[in-house]
CSV table of C-alpha atoms in Angstrom, one decimal:
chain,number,residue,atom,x,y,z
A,1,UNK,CA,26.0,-14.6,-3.6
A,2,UNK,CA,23.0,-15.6,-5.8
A,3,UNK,CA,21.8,-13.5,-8.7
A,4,UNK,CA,18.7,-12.8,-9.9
A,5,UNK,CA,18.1,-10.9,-13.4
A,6,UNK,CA,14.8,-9.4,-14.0
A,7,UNK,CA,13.0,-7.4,-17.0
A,8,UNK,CA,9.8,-5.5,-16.4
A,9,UNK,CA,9.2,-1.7,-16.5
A,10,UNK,CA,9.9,0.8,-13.5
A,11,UNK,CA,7.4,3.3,-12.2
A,12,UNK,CA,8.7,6.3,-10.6
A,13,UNK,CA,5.9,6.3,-8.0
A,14,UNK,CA,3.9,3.7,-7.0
A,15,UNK,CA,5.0,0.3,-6.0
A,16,UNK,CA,5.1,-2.3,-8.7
A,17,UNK,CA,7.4,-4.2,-11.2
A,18,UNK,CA,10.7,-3.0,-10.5
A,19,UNK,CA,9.7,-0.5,-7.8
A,20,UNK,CA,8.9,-4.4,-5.5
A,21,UNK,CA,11.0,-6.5,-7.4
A,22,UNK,CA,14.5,-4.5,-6.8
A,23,UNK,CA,14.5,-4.1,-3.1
A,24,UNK,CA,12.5,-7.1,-2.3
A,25,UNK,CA,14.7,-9.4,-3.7
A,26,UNK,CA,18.2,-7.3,-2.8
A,27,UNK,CA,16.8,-7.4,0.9
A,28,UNK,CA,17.2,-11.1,0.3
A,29,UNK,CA,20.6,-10.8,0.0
A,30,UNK,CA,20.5,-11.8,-3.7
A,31,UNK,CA,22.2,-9.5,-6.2
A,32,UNK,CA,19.7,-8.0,-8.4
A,33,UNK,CA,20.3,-7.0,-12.2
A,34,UNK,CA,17.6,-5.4,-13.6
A,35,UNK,CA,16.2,-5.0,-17.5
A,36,UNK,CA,14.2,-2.2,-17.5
A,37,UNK,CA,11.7,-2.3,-20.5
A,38,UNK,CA,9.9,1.7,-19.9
A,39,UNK,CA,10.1,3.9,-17.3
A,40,UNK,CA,6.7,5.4,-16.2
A,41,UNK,CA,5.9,8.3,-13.9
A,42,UNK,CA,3.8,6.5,-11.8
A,43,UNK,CA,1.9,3.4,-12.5
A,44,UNK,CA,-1.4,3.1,-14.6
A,45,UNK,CA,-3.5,3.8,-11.5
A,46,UNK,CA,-2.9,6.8,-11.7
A,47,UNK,CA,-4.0,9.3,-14.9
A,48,UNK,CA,-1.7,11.5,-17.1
A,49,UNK,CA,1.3,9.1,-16.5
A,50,UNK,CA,4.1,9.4,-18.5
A,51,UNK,CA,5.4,6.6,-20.4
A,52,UNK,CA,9.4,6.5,-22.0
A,53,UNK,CA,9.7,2.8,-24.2
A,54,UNK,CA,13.5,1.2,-23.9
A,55,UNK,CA,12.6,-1.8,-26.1
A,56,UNK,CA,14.8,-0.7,-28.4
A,57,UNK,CA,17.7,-0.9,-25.7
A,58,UNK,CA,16.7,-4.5,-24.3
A,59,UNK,CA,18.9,-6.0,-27.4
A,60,UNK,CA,21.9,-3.9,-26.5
A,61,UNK,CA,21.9,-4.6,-23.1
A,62,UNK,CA,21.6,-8.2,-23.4
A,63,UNK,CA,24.7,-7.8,-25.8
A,64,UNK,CA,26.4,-6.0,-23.2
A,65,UNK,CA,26.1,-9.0,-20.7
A,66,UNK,CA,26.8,-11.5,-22.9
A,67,UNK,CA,30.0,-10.1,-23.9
A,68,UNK,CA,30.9,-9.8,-20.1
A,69,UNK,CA,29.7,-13.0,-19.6
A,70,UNK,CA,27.6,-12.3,-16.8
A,71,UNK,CA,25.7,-15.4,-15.6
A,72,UNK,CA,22.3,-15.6,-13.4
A,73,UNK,CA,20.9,-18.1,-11.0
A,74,UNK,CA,17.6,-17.4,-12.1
A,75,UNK,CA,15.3,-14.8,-14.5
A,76,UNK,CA,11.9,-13.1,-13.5
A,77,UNK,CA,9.6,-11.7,-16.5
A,78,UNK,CA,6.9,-9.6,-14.9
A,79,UNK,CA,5.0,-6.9,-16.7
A,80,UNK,CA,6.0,-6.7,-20.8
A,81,UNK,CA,4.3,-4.4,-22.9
A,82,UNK,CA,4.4,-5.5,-26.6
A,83,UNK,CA,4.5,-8.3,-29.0
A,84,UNK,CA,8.1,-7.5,-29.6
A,85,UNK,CA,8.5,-7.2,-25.4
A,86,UNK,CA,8.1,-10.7,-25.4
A,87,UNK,CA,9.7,-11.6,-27.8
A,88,UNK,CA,12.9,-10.2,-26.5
A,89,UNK,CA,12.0,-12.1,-23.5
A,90,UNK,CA,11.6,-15.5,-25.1
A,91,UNK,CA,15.5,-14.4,-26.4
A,92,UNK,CA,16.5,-13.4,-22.7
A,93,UNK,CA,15.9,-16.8,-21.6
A,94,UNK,CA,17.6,-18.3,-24.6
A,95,UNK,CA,20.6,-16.3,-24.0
A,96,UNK,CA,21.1,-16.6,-20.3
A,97,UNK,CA,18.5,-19.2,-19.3
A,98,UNK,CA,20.3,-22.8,-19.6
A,99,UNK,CA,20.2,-24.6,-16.6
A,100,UNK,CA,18.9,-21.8,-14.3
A,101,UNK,CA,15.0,-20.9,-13.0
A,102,UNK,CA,12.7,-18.9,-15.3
A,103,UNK,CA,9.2,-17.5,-13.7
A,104,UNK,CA,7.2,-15.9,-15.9
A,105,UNK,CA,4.8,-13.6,-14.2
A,106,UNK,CA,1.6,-12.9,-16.6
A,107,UNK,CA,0.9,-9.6,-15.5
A,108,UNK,CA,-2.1,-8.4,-18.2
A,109,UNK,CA,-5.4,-8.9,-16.4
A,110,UNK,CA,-7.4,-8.9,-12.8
A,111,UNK,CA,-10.5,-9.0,-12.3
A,112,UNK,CA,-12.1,-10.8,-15.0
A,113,UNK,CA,-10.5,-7.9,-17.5
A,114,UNK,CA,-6.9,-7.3,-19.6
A,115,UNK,CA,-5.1,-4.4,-18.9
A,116,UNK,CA,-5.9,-1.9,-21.4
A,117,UNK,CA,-4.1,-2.2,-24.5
A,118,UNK,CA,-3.7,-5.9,-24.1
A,119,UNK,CA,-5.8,-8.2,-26.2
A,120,UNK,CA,-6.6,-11.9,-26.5
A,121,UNK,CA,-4.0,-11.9,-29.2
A,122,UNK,CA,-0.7,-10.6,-26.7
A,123,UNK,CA,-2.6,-13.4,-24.1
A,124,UNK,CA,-2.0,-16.3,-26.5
A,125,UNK,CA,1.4,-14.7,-27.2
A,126,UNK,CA,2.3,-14.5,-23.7
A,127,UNK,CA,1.1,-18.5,-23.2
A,128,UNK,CA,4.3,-19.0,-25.3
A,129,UNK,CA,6.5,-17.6,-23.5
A,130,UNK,CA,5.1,-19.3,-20.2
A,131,UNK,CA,5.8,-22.5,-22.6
A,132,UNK,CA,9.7,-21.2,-21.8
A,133,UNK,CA,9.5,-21.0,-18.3
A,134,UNK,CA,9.6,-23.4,-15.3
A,135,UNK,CA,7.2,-21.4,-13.3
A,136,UNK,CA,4.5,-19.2,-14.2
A,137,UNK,CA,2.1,-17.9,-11.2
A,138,UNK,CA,-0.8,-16.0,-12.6
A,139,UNK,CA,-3.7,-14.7,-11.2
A,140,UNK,CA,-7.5,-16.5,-12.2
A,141,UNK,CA,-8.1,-14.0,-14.8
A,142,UNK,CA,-4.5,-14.4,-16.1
A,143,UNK,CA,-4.9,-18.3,-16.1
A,144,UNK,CA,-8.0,-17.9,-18.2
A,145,UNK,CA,-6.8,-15.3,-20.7
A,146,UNK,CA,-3.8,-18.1,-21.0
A,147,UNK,CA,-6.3,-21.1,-22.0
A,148,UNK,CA,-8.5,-19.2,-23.7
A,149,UNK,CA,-11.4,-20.3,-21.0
A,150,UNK,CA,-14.7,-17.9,-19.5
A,151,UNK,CA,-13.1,-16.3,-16.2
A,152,UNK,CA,-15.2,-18.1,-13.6
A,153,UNK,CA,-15.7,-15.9,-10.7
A,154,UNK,CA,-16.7,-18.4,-8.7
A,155,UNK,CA,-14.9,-21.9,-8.6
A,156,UNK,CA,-14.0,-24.7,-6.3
A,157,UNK,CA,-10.6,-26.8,-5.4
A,158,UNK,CA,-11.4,-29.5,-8.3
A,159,UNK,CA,-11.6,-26.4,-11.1
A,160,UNK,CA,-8.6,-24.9,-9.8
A,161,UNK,CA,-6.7,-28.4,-10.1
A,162,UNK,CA,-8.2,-28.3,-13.9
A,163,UNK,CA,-6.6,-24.7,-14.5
A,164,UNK,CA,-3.4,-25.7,-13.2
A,165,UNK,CA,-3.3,-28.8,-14.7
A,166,UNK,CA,-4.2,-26.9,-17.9
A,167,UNK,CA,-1.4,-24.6,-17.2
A,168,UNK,CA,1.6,-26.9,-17.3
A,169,UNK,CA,0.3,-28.7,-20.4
A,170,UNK,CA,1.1,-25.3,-21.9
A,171,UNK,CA,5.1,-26.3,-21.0
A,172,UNK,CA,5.8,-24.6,-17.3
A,173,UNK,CA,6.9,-27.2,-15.0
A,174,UNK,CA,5.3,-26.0,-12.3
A,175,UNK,CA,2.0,-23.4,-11.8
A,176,UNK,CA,1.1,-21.5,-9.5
A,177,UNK,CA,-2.2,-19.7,-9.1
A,178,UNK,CA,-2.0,-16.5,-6.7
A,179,UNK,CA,-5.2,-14.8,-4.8
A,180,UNK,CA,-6.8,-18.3,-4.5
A,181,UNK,CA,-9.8,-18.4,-2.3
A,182,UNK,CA,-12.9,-21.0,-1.7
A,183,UNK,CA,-14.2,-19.6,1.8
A,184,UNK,CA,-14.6,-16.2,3.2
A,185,UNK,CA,-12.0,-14.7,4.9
A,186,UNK,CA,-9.3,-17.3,3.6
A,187,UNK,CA,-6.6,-16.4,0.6
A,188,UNK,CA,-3.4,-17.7,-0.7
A,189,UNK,CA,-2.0,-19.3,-3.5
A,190,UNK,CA,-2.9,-23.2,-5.4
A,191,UNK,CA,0.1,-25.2,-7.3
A,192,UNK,CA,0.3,-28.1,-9.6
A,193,UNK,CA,4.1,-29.6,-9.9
A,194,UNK,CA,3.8,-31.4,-13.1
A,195,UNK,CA,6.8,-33.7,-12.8
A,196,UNK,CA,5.8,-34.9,-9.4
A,197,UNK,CA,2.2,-35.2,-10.0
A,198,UNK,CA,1.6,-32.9,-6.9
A,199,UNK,CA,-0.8,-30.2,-6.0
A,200,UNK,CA,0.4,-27.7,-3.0
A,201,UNK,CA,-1.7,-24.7,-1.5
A,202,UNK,CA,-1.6,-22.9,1.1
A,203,UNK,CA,-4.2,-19.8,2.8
A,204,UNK,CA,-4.0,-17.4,5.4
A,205,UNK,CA,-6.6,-15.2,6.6
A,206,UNK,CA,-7.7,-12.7,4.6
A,207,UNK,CA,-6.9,-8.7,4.8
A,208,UNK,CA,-10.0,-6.4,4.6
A,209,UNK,CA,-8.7,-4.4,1.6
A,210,UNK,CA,-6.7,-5.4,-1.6
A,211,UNK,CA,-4.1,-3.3,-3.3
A,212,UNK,CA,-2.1,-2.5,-6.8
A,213,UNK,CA,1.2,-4.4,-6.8
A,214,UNK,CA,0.7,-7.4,-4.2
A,215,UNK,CA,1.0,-10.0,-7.0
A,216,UNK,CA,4.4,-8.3,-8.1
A,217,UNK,CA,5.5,-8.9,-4.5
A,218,UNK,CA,4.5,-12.1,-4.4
A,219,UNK,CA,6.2,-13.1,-7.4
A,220,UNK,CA,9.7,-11.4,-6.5
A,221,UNK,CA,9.6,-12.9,-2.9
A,222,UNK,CA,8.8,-16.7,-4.2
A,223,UNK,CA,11.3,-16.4,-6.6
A,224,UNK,CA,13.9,-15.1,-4.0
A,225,UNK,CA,12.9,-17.5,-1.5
A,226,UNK,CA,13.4,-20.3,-4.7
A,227,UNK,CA,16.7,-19.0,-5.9
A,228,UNK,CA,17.6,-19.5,-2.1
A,229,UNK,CA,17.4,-23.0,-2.0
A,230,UNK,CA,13.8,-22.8,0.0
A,231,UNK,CA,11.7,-26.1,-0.9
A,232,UNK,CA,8.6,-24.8,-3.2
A,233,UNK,CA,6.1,-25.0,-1.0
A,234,UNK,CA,7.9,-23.5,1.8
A,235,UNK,CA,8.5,-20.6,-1.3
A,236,UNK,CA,4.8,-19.8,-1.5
A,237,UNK,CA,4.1,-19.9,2.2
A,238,UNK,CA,7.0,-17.0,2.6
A,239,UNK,CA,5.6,-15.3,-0.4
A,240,UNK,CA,1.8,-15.2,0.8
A,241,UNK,CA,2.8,-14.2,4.3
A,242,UNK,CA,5.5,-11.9,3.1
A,243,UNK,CA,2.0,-10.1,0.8
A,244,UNK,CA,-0.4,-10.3,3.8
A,245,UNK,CA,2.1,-8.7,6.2
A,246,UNK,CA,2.5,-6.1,4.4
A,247,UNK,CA,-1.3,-5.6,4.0
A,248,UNK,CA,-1.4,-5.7,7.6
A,249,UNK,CA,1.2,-2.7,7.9
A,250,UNK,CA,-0.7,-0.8,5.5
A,251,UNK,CA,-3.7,-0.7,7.5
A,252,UNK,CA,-2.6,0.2,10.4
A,253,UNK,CA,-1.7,3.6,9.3
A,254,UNK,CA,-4.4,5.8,9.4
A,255,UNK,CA,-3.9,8.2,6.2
A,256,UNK,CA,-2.7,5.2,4.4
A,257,UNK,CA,-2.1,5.6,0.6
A,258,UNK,CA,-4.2,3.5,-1.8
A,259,UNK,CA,-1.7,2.9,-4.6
A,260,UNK,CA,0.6,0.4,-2.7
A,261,UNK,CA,1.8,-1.4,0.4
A,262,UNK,CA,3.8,-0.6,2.7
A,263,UNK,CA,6.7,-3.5,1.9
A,264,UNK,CA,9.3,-2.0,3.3
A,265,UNK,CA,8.8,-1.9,6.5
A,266,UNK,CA,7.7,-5.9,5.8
A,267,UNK,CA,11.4,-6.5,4.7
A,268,UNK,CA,12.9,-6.8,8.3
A,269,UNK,CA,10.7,-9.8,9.1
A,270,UNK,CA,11.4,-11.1,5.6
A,271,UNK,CA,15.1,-11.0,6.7
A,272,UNK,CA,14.6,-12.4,9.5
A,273,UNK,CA,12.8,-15.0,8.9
A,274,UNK,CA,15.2,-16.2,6.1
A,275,UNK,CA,18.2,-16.3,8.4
């Protein structure tokens, strides 16, 4: 069995980070090890949340491992609160990294705008640890906090090819832009594979509404689909239909909650479809 160690934060409600990550990838039938870096209420949609920091545990665990000599096929960053956050991370693929994947999902910004309490300091801190990984797949706004560029709104296939381009020159092997769109109704996800000197996209048609968490998903069902052997375009396409199904589901329920999709009952195609 494959296994897959991850280290993002948890929310207690609300589906992101480890809330996806864990059963999305386990329903894969890849053994997931999880680093949790704070535990949260809910996510930061929603106000009042509670927030309890483990960084200072991240050290001991990876202790922990190292003396049982527990090996991974591949490591997932997603969410990381701190300087120090990623640093520890830039260690976790030092310690257990050699020879295996690394994604780094950039999760600080949407929309044009960081998170709050990121700044364009933690954004040129986080472009070194992308320089680590052998994937990174961020959104546009991430990709420009990352290069230091003005966050276009509007762009066109030869831009995007720039921003990727950009991207590897950071260190990733590969990039991957997620929520890519240049027509109306069309969205998916743009890649640049620097050592073969080859772009790869691919779109489907676009759901009316967009939700909290969908680029989490994406990330843990491309890197599943990766870890399995699946060629990396074929990675993305599972990814992007994986996120629009589940979109789909969503909307079909007519008191539908706005703070996440409705994955789970996505996971039986997923499973499926990769048997």
């Amino acid at each position: 069995m494959k296994r897959i160690a991850t280290m993002q934060d948890i929310s207690c409600v609300g589906k992101c980070s480890l809330t996806v990550a864990l059963p999305i990838i386990s329903a894969m039938g890849i053994e997931t090890a999880i680093m949790p870096t704070a535990v949260l209420s809910t996510h930061t949609m929603f106000k009042g949340f509670t927030f309890l920091d483990l960084t200072s545990q991240i050290e001991p665990i990876m202790d922990h491992w190292e003396k049982e000599g527990f090996k991974f096929d591949a490591l997932y960053t997603g969410y990381l609160g701190s300087f120090e956050q990623l640093s520890l991370a830039a260690s976790f693929f030092e310690r257990f990294g050699k020879g295996v994947l690394k994604l780094v999902d950039p999760c600080m910004a949407d929309n044009g705008k960081l998170y709050p309490g990121f700044t364009p300091q933690f954004a040129r801190a986080m472009r070194d640890l992308c320089a680590k990984a052998d994937v990174i797949c961020p959104n546009m706004t991430e990709a420009s906090f990352l290069l230091d560029i003005p966050y276009r709104e509007n762009y066109d296939e030869e831009y995007c090819r720039s921003v990727l381009r950009q991207l590897t020159d950071i260190g990733a092997k590969r990039a991957v832009i997620t929520g890519v769109s240049f027509e109306n109704g069309k969205l998916g996800a743009y890649a640049y594979d620097s050592e073969k000197d080859e772009y790869l996209c691919y779109f489907n048609d676009e759901e009316p509404q967009h939700f909290h968490g969908t680029g989490d998903i994406w990330a843990s069902v491309f890197l599943g689909a990766s870890a399995l052997g699946k060629p990396f375009l074929e990675a993305m396409e599972i990814a992007c239909d994986f996120v629009k199904e589940s979109i789909r589901l969503t909307l079909l329920e007519e008191n539908h909650n706005e703070y996440g999709v409705n994955f789970e009952q996505a996971l039986f195609g997923l499973a499926a479809r990769l048997q």
